[in-house]
Amino acid sequence: MSGTKKNLALLFERPREPVFIAKGDKKTVFDVPNEYLNDRYKPLGVSLSNRFAEDAEERVQVKKISIPPFGEILELERDENFSLFIPKHRRVAGKLIDIFLGMRNVDDLLSVATYARDRVNPYLFNYALSVAILHRPDTQDIDLPTFIESFPDKYVDAKVFAKAREEATVVPEGSRTPIEIPKDYTASDLEVEHRLAYFREDLGINLHHWHWHLVYPFEAAREVVAKNRRGELFYYMHQQIIARYNYERLCNKLKRATRFNDWTKGIEEAYFPKLDSLVASRSWPARVANQRIRDLNREVDQIKQDVDDLKRWSDRIYAAIHQGSVTDERGRTISLTENEGIDILGNMIESSILSPNRTFYGDLHNMGHVFVSYIHDPDHRHLESFGVMGDSATAMRDPVFYRWHSYIDDIFQEYKATLPRYSENQLNYPGITVSNIEIQSQGSPKNTFNTFWQQSDVDLSRGMDFQPRGSVFVRFTHLQHQPFTYKITVNNQANGNRRGTCRIFMAPKNDERGNPWLFRDQKIMFIELDKFTVNLKQGQNTITRASTQSSVTIPFERTFRNLDLNRPQGGEALAQFNFCGCGWPAHMLIPKGTPEGLASQLFVMISNYEDDKVDQKIDGVCNDAGSYCGIKDKLYPDRRSMGYPFDRMPRTGVDTLQQFLTPNMRVQDVTVKFSNRTVRPKQRS
């Protein structure tokens, strides 16, 4: 990888320190043209560069080019928070991304990025440069640091930073010990919602949500936004999050999330995030119990929006669903067809620049986030910034995120209910029978998943501005499961060999009252665990598959992207590594379960590969988390609707899961058992 590319990655380090202060392990110093310095440092140019270059092991000459006008990009102050959900912020982000994409080569990109870095809001800079690097053909092999490394304050309790500063300043690097984050730091057990804090505040889950929105931005050059089945993926990824969250709620003796659809009522759940924004030097605002969303009038953000607008947009979207078509900006009718309709709807509800008519159908999903995030100061009279719901890196921490997305998902389910039901022929695979399913996990009875707590360490030092150098680790506690293997027996009575797609899902066996489900309710509780292609010879076949091979998850190391330990050396492998930061964290694949064991149902289906296949080569491409993230620069790797076969209402006469089954499907009763023990990390050498 060229030196210039390596140096671009250094611009993410210590985001508030000026660009001329040494960066990285080699103490790299950027020699910046004097006019690139911001106004505070221009008069000190020469003396500054001499002072900070003394210890440099490497110097980078930044060449002078003509800088395009930045205009309103600079209107977002450096010490403000940045939100993709706020229309003005997303507009300036799109402009900055386009400036970065428009640079002729990597050297010019380094020049304009160096110029922008100390002028532009740090969050905005990080987001726009990350999107540009992911999407420029000449920069896809650059290491993108995980967001937690640049902005640990979005993920970690404010108290930790005081301890981290002390550790970094007083203790020499080799003797530092990890700072432990308590598991219960945002609330006590008096708050019932706190039972789910291990899910909502999980670092890996919040990084997944941030990285997904980085790979799928909703405002930028069209070629960056218009990825294959993008709107449908917005629907499916969030639908799965809600299914997983509701599963966890049942594990904790709570009912499923109540959708947030009465906007005149207060939100019962309070949330006190206990996070400080190091950029804005403010603590993230809390939301007390029973606050109501109110009309927004915030000149500073150029937002004037009434709560009634949400209702209007929502009514128009429902009307479009029931008439089976939408109207675009020019008044033309676009049909919501059986397979493509969900994609149009996803782009419209989110809404991205691909929405057929943003003026008419509005900005429902994004504005819902904005209304909730300004609930404490809707007219800016207290000069407060937005709460955690306003930022894709922090939104999933708040219980109301799941209530809002339950409402959004309900609209998608309304559309899915209008589609033709799958007939037995569309579900069956003649000649193929799944005759047995078994889960094997070390040291436990068959068909039992075991979960427990595990502690892991993550290095925050790259995001700690104006501190001594060297690693500073924090230790956090997260859910984990014992690795397991699927053993599936499939009979192929057809003539000759066959190919199939093995689809594995799981759902709780009973609802919150302990009653068996109606299939129409259970189908949206199924979480996808894996999906892969199988070759079936004639006669009996045994398929074994390890849990670590899941098409949904990425391994722990990749979520936290320890760039120094496990990065590929360059080229296509590294481009994949960056995209592959998108994926559900492997440690959260299996829900927590209960100490006595939560009764669940494991569903396996072998569908006909001829109906599923997408003709494309994906060898060597990171396709291991394709289910929620798609595959980089490729078509979505499954021709079926996302969530198939559970994405539509059942055929007539099907009231239970058993009645839904065809011979190529099978259900196995399984147990998810939680033991309240904590596995600690091995000592650092």
XYZ file of C-alpha atoms in Angstrom:
685
model
C 0.000 0.000 0.000
C 1.387 3.408 -0.944
C 2.650 5.813 1.698
C -0.019 8.356 0.834
C -2.773 5.846 1.548
C -1.210 4.874 4.862
C -1.028 8.548 5.798
C -4.701 9.111 4.959
C -5.596 6.591 7.650
C -3.563 8.602 10.191
C -6.022 11.501 9.781
C -8.540 9.460 11.815
C -6.259 9.356 14.856
C -6.832 11.674 17.801
C -9.469 13.624 15.909
C -9.296 16.893 17.852
C -5.516 17.232 17.883
C -4.297 19.505 15.070
C -3.010 17.752 11.989
C 0.596 18.915 12.551
C 0.946 16.990 15.853
C 2.668 13.621 15.358
C 0.343 10.710 14.546
C 0.687 6.935 14.686
C 3.375 4.583 15.932
C 6.031 6.176 13.726
C 5.258 9.646 15.070
C 4.405 10.803 11.567
C 4.272 14.577 11.127
C 2.396 16.257 8.269
C 4.212 19.210 6.695
C 1.196 21.299 5.815
C 1.231 24.393 3.547
C 0.820 27.437 5.793
C -2.487 28.430 4.171
C -3.937 25.008 5.058
C -3.569 25.758 8.768
C -6.649 27.168 10.441
C -6.659 30.846 11.412
C -5.526 30.209 14.983
C -2.305 28.493 13.888
C -1.434 30.358 10.658
C 0.672 33.059 12.383
C 2.599 30.332 14.249
C 3.116 28.124 11.183
C 6.908 27.742 11.039
C 7.535 27.579 14.782
C 4.748 24.992 15.205
C 6.003 22.689 12.497
C 9.565 22.901 13.864
C 8.391 22.228 17.407
C 6.310 19.149 16.583
C 8.706 17.741 13.988
C 11.596 17.337 16.455
C 10.727 13.756 17.483
C 9.215 12.739 14.150
C 10.374 9.462 12.648
C 8.518 10.208 9.425
C 7.529 13.441 7.666
C 4.820 13.743 5.029
C 4.836 16.593 2.545
C 1.271 17.658 1.814
C 1.159 19.200 -1.646
C -0.707 22.409 -2.321
C -3.708 22.159 -4.664
C -6.626 24.462 -5.380
C -9.225 23.683 -2.714
C -12.894 23.526 -3.776
C -15.259 25.853 -1.852
C -16.537 24.289 1.380
C -19.462 26.696 1.831
C -22.076 25.458 4.303
C -19.970 22.433 5.289
C -18.152 24.825 7.643
C -21.407 26.044 9.239
C -21.472 23.007 11.538
C -19.259 24.155 14.406
C -16.303 21.995 15.434
C -17.661 21.543 18.943
C -21.177 20.484 17.920
C -22.573 16.991 17.660
C -23.283 15.659 14.165
C -26.353 13.630 13.178
C -27.103 11.870 9.905
C -30.786 12.119 10.735
C -30.846 15.956 10.653
C -31.530 17.058 7.049
C -28.990 19.914 7.086
C -26.257 17.707 8.556
C -26.931 14.952 6.067
C -26.864 17.487 3.220
C -23.445 18.868 4.194
C -22.164 15.316 4.726
C -23.246 14.487 1.154
C -21.377 17.575 -0.116
C -18.190 16.704 1.755
C -18.349 13.078 0.562
C -18.706 14.357 -3.010
C -15.660 16.656 -2.591
C -13.597 13.689 -1.348
C -14.908 11.411 -4.120
C -14.175 14.078 -6.721
C -10.412 14.274 -6.081
C -8.425 12.989 -9.064
C -5.966 10.845 -7.112
C -4.916 9.836 -3.615
C -2.375 12.664 -3.243
C -5.050 15.260 -3.981
C -7.406 13.489 -1.568
C -4.729 13.717 1.153
C -4.330 17.458 0.457
C -8.029 18.287 0.639
C -8.547 15.979 3.646
C -5.649 17.661 5.490
C -7.138 21.065 4.716
C -10.581 19.935 5.910
C -9.503 18.066 9.013
C -8.910 21.006 11.358
C -11.757 23.109 9.943
C -14.624 20.651 9.635
C -16.564 19.143 12.543
C -14.579 16.014 13.620
C -17.572 13.637 13.479
C -18.601 14.947 10.063
C -15.005 14.683 8.815
C -14.636 11.102 10.046
C -17.949 10.002 8.511
C -17.433 11.674 5.117
C -13.825 10.511 4.732
C -14.780 6.941 5.797
C -17.585 6.777 3.215
C -15.298 8.200 0.503
C -12.488 5.743 1.306
C -14.931 2.804 1.248
C -16.299 3.841 -2.141
C -13.302 5.231 -4.108
C -11.726 2.507 -6.255
C -8.196 3.758 -5.408
C -8.604 3.796 -1.610
C -10.538 0.634 -0.805
C -7.405 -1.045 0.550
C -6.901 1.560 3.292
C -7.309 0.471 6.906
C -10.412 2.077 8.309
C -10.122 2.226 12.081
C -13.249 1.182 13.923
C -15.307 4.127 15.142
C -14.728 3.164 18.764
C -11.009 3.855 18.243
C -11.600 7.394 16.966
C -14.528 8.315 19.210
C -14.554 6.050 22.267
C -16.831 8.568 24.015
C -19.753 7.274 21.916
C -19.422 3.829 23.462
C -17.883 4.116 26.895
C -19.025 5.557 30.220
C -17.680 9.058 30.949
C -16.063 7.934 34.230
C -13.722 5.683 32.296
C -11.965 8.622 30.642
C -10.820 10.176 33.893
C -9.285 6.819 34.862
C -7.850 6.344 31.375
C -6.170 9.770 31.472
C -4.636 8.994 34.836
C -3.433 5.586 33.620
C -1.952 7.083 30.419
C -0.221 9.951 32.226
C 1.108 8.181 35.310
C 1.717 4.530 34.396
C 4.339 3.562 31.788
C 2.892 1.675 28.827
C 4.134 -1.834 29.706
C 2.608 -1.693 33.202
C -0.894 -0.438 32.368
C -3.866 -2.572 33.364
C -7.287 -2.548 31.631
C -9.912 -0.257 33.151
C -13.032 -2.236 33.907
C -16.416 -0.875 32.825
C -19.118 -1.996 35.256
C -21.884 -4.011 33.616
C -24.622 -1.928 35.249
C -23.612 1.678 34.888
C -26.660 3.334 33.302
C -29.413 2.201 35.691
C -30.304 -0.127 38.557
C -32.666 -3.088 38.677
C -35.461 -0.767 39.811
C -35.755 0.051 36.106
C -37.203 -3.046 34.386
C -35.848 -1.964 30.986
C -32.372 -2.209 32.477
C -32.640 -5.997 32.191
C -31.901 -5.474 28.486
C -28.916 -3.136 28.943
C -26.489 -5.969 28.023
C -28.111 -6.002 24.564
C -28.833 -2.312 23.980
C -25.472 -1.063 25.235
C -23.361 -3.858 23.753
C -20.356 -2.285 22.031
C -20.461 -4.744 19.127
C -24.160 -4.184 18.398
C -23.744 -0.405 18.359
C -20.671 -0.685 16.126
C -22.655 -2.930 13.752
C -25.397 -0.319 13.452
C -22.881 2.492 12.857
C -20.915 0.484 10.277
C -24.070 -0.590 8.413
C -25.052 3.061 7.953
C -21.492 3.795 6.772
C -21.693 1.106 4.073
C -25.263 2.200 3.188
C -25.292 6.021 3.422
C -28.615 7.618 2.464
C -27.211 10.874 1.082
C -24.160 11.170 -1.244
C -23.377 10.667 -4.926
C -26.031 8.356 -6.392
C -23.562 5.599 -7.280
C -22.592 5.388 -3.591
C -26.199 5.203 -2.345
C -27.864 3.101 -5.050
C -26.610 -0.328 -4.008
C -28.418 -3.523 -4.944
C -31.658 -3.992 -2.923
C -30.617 -1.242 -0.508
C -34.156 -0.329 0.593
C -35.052 -3.967 1.198
C -31.886 -4.414 3.247
C -32.843 -1.395 5.380
C -36.130 -3.183 6.111
C -34.614 -6.605 6.765
C -31.610 -5.605 8.887
C -33.854 -3.567 11.214
C -36.598 -6.237 11.216
C -34.028 -8.735 12.450
C -32.822 -6.328 15.145
C -36.409 -6.051 16.444
C -36.889 -9.853 16.316
C -33.642 -10.339 18.245
C -34.557 -7.666 20.789
C -38.014 -9.162 21.380
C -36.418 -12.594 21.788
C -34.145 -11.110 24.480
C -37.173 -9.497 26.157
C -38.850 -12.908 26.465
C -35.596 -14.274 27.941
C -35.915 -11.578 30.619
C -39.611 -12.173 31.425
C -40.712 -8.996 29.617
C -43.374 -8.617 26.959
C -42.434 -7.694 23.397
C -41.675 -4.029 22.672
C -44.774 -1.826 22.295
C -44.654 0.089 19.031
C -44.451 3.856 19.401
C -47.448 4.996 17.376
C -49.375 7.339 19.687
C -47.415 10.564 19.372
C -49.621 12.502 21.783
C -48.672 10.221 24.691
C -45.564 10.454 26.829
C -42.772 7.888 26.375
C -42.898 5.864 29.589
C -39.309 4.674 29.420
C -36.644 7.077 30.635
C -33.035 6.802 29.486
C -29.931 8.314 31.073
C -27.001 7.470 28.800
C -24.072 8.447 31.119
C -21.980 9.345 28.069
C -20.000 12.537 27.513
C -19.302 13.914 24.062
C -15.592 14.733 24.066
C -16.025 16.830 20.907
C -18.928 18.921 22.216
C -17.625 18.835 25.821
C -21.174 18.146 26.983
C -22.864 15.145 28.463
C -25.448 13.486 26.220
C -28.911 14.689 27.305
C -31.116 12.276 29.215
C -34.825 11.685 28.688
C -36.937 11.553 31.836
C -40.035 9.350 32.037
C -43.265 10.320 30.241
C -41.894 13.065 28.001
C -43.868 13.803 24.831
C -42.487 14.652 21.408
C -43.400 18.207 20.400
C -43.218 20.382 17.288
C -39.634 21.253 16.428
C -38.480 24.783 15.794
C -34.693 24.828 15.867
C -33.253 27.516 13.651
C -29.713 26.446 14.468
C -30.411 23.085 12.759
C -32.725 24.545 10.098
C -35.519 22.296 11.371
C -39.125 23.429 11.535
C -41.308 20.360 11.658
C -44.658 19.525 13.242
C -45.483 16.223 14.905
C -48.508 16.163 12.580
C -46.097 15.777 9.642
C -45.191 12.285 10.884
C -48.899 11.410 10.835
C -49.360 12.830 7.339
C -46.368 10.963 5.878
C -47.433 7.784 7.590
C -51.010 8.041 6.195
C -49.653 8.587 2.675
C -47.341 5.579 2.949
C -50.205 3.358 4.193
C -52.395 4.610 1.339
C -49.648 3.721 -1.166
C -49.339 0.225 0.329
C -53.064 -0.425 0.009
C -53.334 0.880 -3.530
C -50.213 -1.072 -4.520
C -48.363 1.879 -6.039
C -46.538 5.122 -5.256
C -46.461 8.424 -7.115
C -43.071 9.882 -8.017
C -42.012 13.565 -8.123
C -43.356 13.941 -11.681
C -46.729 12.419 -10.879
C -46.010 9.072 -12.530
C -47.282 5.847 -10.952
C -44.750 3.207 -9.848
C -46.201 -0.210 -8.947
C -45.144 -1.864 -5.721
C -44.504 -5.199 -7.443
C -44.294 -8.504 -5.605
C -40.485 -8.637 -5.477
C -39.293 -5.034 -5.963
C -42.020 -3.228 -3.985
C -40.270 -3.741 -0.639
C -37.116 -2.075 -2.001
C -39.024 1.042 -3.118
C -40.819 1.153 0.223
C -37.559 0.818 2.188
C -35.980 3.764 0.371
C -39.164 5.787 0.860
C -39.656 5.107 4.573
C -36.015 5.531 5.566
C -35.874 7.988 3.454
C -32.790 8.025 1.227
C -32.141 10.047 -1.930
C -33.566 7.004 -3.774
C -37.054 7.762 -2.406
C -39.429 8.120 -5.367
C -40.979 11.250 -3.823
C -39.434 12.708 -0.684
C -41.618 15.808 -0.878
C -44.852 13.819 -0.650
C -43.897 10.728 1.388
C -41.568 12.692 3.639
C -38.786 11.587 5.887
C -40.611 9.328 8.330
C -37.918 7.082 9.815
C -35.169 9.701 10.066
C -37.469 12.414 11.451
C -38.845 10.025 14.085
C -35.275 9.742 15.368
C -34.942 13.546 15.311
C -38.217 14.230 17.190
C -37.264 11.812 19.970
C -33.681 13.074 20.124
C -34.868 16.693 20.705
C -37.662 15.788 23.124
C -35.884 17.663 25.950
C -35.360 20.931 24.013
C -37.554 21.125 20.899
C -37.127 24.884 20.352
C -33.457 25.197 21.386
C -34.294 27.526 24.282
C -31.819 25.669 26.508
C -29.145 25.486 23.770
C -29.108 21.707 24.121
C -27.956 19.231 21.489
C -29.753 16.016 20.523
C -29.975 12.843 22.631
C -28.605 9.403 21.727
C -31.468 8.656 19.294
C -29.962 11.309 17.004
C -26.804 9.356 16.199
C -26.500 5.966 14.465
C -23.508 5.160 16.717
C -25.563 5.543 19.912
C -29.275 5.170 18.953
C -29.548 1.468 19.799
C -28.723 2.179 23.461
C -32.138 3.782 24.027
C -35.200 1.566 24.723
C -37.331 3.860 22.550
C -35.227 2.919 19.476
C -36.928 -0.490 19.532
C -40.380 0.973 20.022
C -39.862 3.343 17.081
C -38.496 0.577 14.878
C -41.363 -1.736 15.910
C -43.638 0.928 14.450
C -41.511 1.223 11.287
C -41.448 -2.573 10.937
C -45.218 -2.678 11.361
C -45.587 -0.582 8.193
C -43.381 -3.029 6.293
C -45.404 -5.979 7.651
C -48.598 -4.244 6.480
C -47.115 -4.243 2.964
C -45.940 -7.865 3.238
C -49.497 -8.872 4.189
C -50.739 -7.578 0.803
C -48.447 -9.923 -1.155
C -49.506 -13.310 -2.563
C -48.964 -16.083 -0.005
C -46.259 -18.650 -0.729
C -47.921 -21.783 -2.112
C -46.700 -25.232 -1.102
C -44.994 -25.440 -4.506
C -43.026 -22.249 -3.827
C -41.831 -23.667 -0.516
C -41.300 -27.340 -1.269
C -38.257 -28.922 -2.921
C -39.585 -32.189 -4.406
C -37.478 -35.217 -3.520
C -35.630 -33.447 -0.676
C -36.523 -34.270 2.949
C -34.913 -32.953 6.118
C -35.144 -35.952 8.453
C -33.143 -34.877 11.505
C -31.549 -31.813 13.165
C -29.132 -31.908 16.059
C -27.141 -29.238 17.869
C -23.875 -30.377 19.423
C -22.101 -28.162 21.918
C -19.100 -29.222 23.984
C -19.927 -30.477 27.446
C -23.703 -30.099 27.202
C -26.675 -32.272 26.265
C -27.653 -32.274 22.595
C -29.963 -29.515 21.325
C -28.889 -27.134 24.097
C -27.293 -23.738 23.535
C -25.220 -22.468 26.461
C -24.709 -18.755 27.157
C -22.641 -16.911 29.782
C -20.810 -13.605 30.339
C -17.374 -12.938 28.923
C -14.964 -10.059 29.455
C -12.923 -8.612 26.602
C -10.496 -5.740 26.147
C -10.481 -2.935 23.597
C -7.828 -0.240 23.091
C -9.103 3.360 23.229
C -5.808 5.237 22.874
C -6.247 6.358 19.244
C -9.244 8.436 20.249
C -7.759 10.093 23.324
C -6.652 13.567 22.282
C -3.915 15.502 24.050
C -2.837 12.481 26.125
C 0.471 10.646 26.415
C 0.889 7.960 23.712
C 0.534 4.208 24.116
C -2.296 1.708 24.545
C -5.051 2.231 27.104
C -7.381 -0.754 27.365
C -10.879 -0.901 28.776
C -12.424 -4.202 29.791
C -16.136 -4.728 29.187
C -18.525 -7.585 29.880
C -20.691 -9.024 27.103
C -22.902 -12.010 26.393
C -21.219 -15.042 24.818
C -22.246 -18.573 23.812
C -20.450 -21.893 23.746
C -19.420 -22.701 20.133
C -21.718 -25.337 18.623
C -22.212 -27.416 15.492
C -25.344 -28.118 13.454
C -25.757 -31.723 12.298
C -28.526 -31.931 9.717
C -29.633 -35.142 7.969
C -31.119 -34.644 4.496
C -32.488 -37.347 2.174
C -32.305 -36.785 -1.559
C -34.751 -39.118 -3.299
C -34.573 -37.169 -6.574
C -32.640 -38.498 -9.556
C -29.013 -37.405 -9.378
C -27.215 -34.800 -7.297
C -28.988 -31.641 -6.199
C -27.933 -28.235 -4.865
C -29.868 -26.439 -2.178
C -29.736 -23.434 0.099
C -29.770 -24.375 3.770
C -31.663 -21.711 5.754
C -31.485 -21.819 9.549
C -33.701 -19.712 11.821
C -34.721 -19.845 15.468
C -37.649 -18.435 17.465
C -38.994 -18.733 21.015
C -41.427 -21.652 21.291
C -44.024 -19.708 23.329
C -45.173 -16.114 23.659
C -44.787 -13.950 26.785
C -47.821 -15.610 28.394
C -46.324 -19.055 27.881
C -48.840 -19.964 25.135
C -47.882 -21.535 21.804
C -47.765 -18.986 18.997
C -50.102 -18.466 16.114
C -47.838 -18.773 13.092
C -48.729 -15.262 11.873
C -47.181 -13.859 15.105
C -44.288 -16.275 15.418
C -43.039 -15.756 11.863
C -41.683 -12.273 12.653
C -39.928 -13.615 15.771
C -37.600 -15.871 13.753
C -33.988 -14.732 13.826
C -31.720 -15.807 10.994
C -28.744 -17.833 12.230
C -27.181 -18.997 8.976
C -27.666 -19.493 5.244
C -25.338 -21.450 2.950
C -25.264 -23.582 -0.194
C -25.216 -27.396 0.080
C -24.491 -30.161 -2.450
C -26.732 -33.186 -1.958
C -25.765 -36.551 -3.399
C -28.458 -39.164 -3.992
C -29.596 -40.888 -0.807
C -28.769 -39.774 2.738
C -26.576 -36.702 3.402
C -25.200 -35.398 6.696
C -24.499 -31.665 6.768
C -22.276 -30.352 9.557
C -21.704 -26.642 10.009
C -19.926 -24.741 12.789
C -21.587 -21.759 14.475
C -18.495 -19.676 13.649
C -19.307 -19.997 9.921
C -22.592 -18.061 10.217
C -23.590 -15.865 7.255
C -24.944 -13.276 9.712
C -21.966 -12.591 11.969
C -18.406 -11.355 11.910
C -15.803 -12.514 14.435
C -15.033 -10.446 17.517
C -11.641 -9.302 16.184
C -13.260 -7.848 13.092
C -15.961 -5.981 15.008
C -13.252 -4.254 17.018
C -10.782 -4.287 14.117
C -7.511 -4.441 15.953
C -5.729 -3.047 12.920
C -2.258 -3.880 14.133
C -2.830 -7.536 14.931
C -4.957 -9.050 12.207
C -5.222 -6.827 9.189
C -4.583 -8.346 5.755
C -1.553 -6.986 3.918
C -3.309 -5.063 1.173
C -5.095 -5.182 -2.145
C -8.508 -6.796 -2.481
C -8.242 -8.612 0.853
C -7.955 -5.305 2.681
C -10.844 -3.732 0.734
C -12.914 -6.689 1.929
C -11.654 -6.292 5.500
C -12.967 -2.705 5.567
C -16.386 -3.553 4.168
C -16.412 -6.592 6.394
C -16.541 -4.440 9.485
C -20.268 -4.650 8.701
C -21.911 -7.665 10.322
C -23.719 -8.765 13.456
C -21.232 -9.406 16.289
C -20.580 -13.140 16.657
C -20.867 -13.005 20.450
C -24.535 -11.930 20.081
C -25.603 -14.661 17.624
C -27.575 -16.589 20.259
C -30.040 -14.875 22.643
C -29.319 -14.976 26.376
C -31.894 -17.648 27.270
C -32.804 -18.308 30.920
C -31.156 -20.174 33.838
C -33.805 -22.911 33.584
C -33.505 -22.968 29.772
C -35.753 -21.080 27.340
C -37.759 -23.414 25.092
C -37.062 -22.472 21.467
C -37.615 -23.889 18.013
C -34.826 -24.337 15.510
C -36.034 -24.291 11.911
C -34.080 -25.705 8.983
C -35.151 -25.519 5.346
C -33.400 -26.705 2.195
C -34.705 -24.599 -0.688
C -34.090 -25.223 -4.381
C -30.808 -23.537 -5.336
C -32.051 -22.978 -8.890
C -34.665 -20.566 -7.511
C -32.223 -18.880 -5.101
C -29.027 -18.452 -7.065
C -27.583 -15.157 -8.220
C -25.122 -15.580 -11.085
C -21.938 -13.901 -9.883
C -18.507 -14.851 -8.625
C -17.975 -14.217 -4.927
C -14.802 -16.237 -4.371
C -12.469 -14.455 -2.030
C -15.078 -11.810 -1.383
C -16.039 -11.244 2.218
C -19.443 -12.839 2.033
C -19.491 -14.197 5.535
C -21.932 -11.572 6.826
C -23.990 -11.234 3.650
C -27.380 -11.782 5.300
C -27.577 -8.347 6.994
C -24.897 -6.509 5.009
C -24.994 -7.743 1.435
C -21.674 -8.271 -0.366
C -19.313 -5.507 -1.413
C -19.838 -4.334 -5.013
C -22.014 -7.391 -5.724
C -25.679 -8.320 -5.920
C -27.375 -9.518 -2.724
C -26.403 -13.216 -2.595
C -29.924 -14.683 -2.568
C -32.619 -14.123 -5.171
C -35.430 -14.778 -2.702
C -37.086 -12.046 -0.677
C -35.053 -11.287 2.443
C -36.432 -13.264 5.367
C -37.879 -16.002 3.108
C -39.847 -18.167 3.957
C -41.114 -16.090 6.929
C -41.598 -12.768 5.149
C -45.249 -13.239 4.083
C -48.562 -14.213 5.598
C -49.139 -18.003 5.586
C -51.267 -19.832 3.028
C -54.887 -20.644 3.884
C -55.316 -23.254 6.596
C -51.916 -22.594 8.233
C -52.312 -21.440 11.838
C -49.260 -23.067 13.434
C -45.610 -23.597 12.531
C -46.183 -27.368 12.140
C -48.939 -26.757 9.564
C -46.564 -24.460 7.636
C -43.907 -27.132 7.136
C -43.261 -28.934 3.851
C -41.013 -32.080 3.667
C -37.869 -29.993 2.919
C -38.292 -28.199 6.286
C -37.951 -29.442 9.827
C -38.315 -27.984 13.307
C -36.342 -29.159 16.322
C -37.142 -28.218 19.924
C -34.022 -26.717 21.515
C -33.169 -25.051 24.820
C -31.177 -21.857 25.405
C -29.612 -22.087 28.853
C -27.893 -19.158 30.567
C -25.374 -19.558 33.356
C -24.529 -16.439 35.336
C -20.753 -16.873 35.258
C -18.084 -14.595 33.822
C -15.128 -15.802 31.769
C -12.193 -13.429 32.214
C -9.589 -12.685 29.542
C -6.157 -14.291 29.621
C -3.486 -12.123 31.225
C -1.538 -9.893 28.830
C 2.040 -10.968 28.493
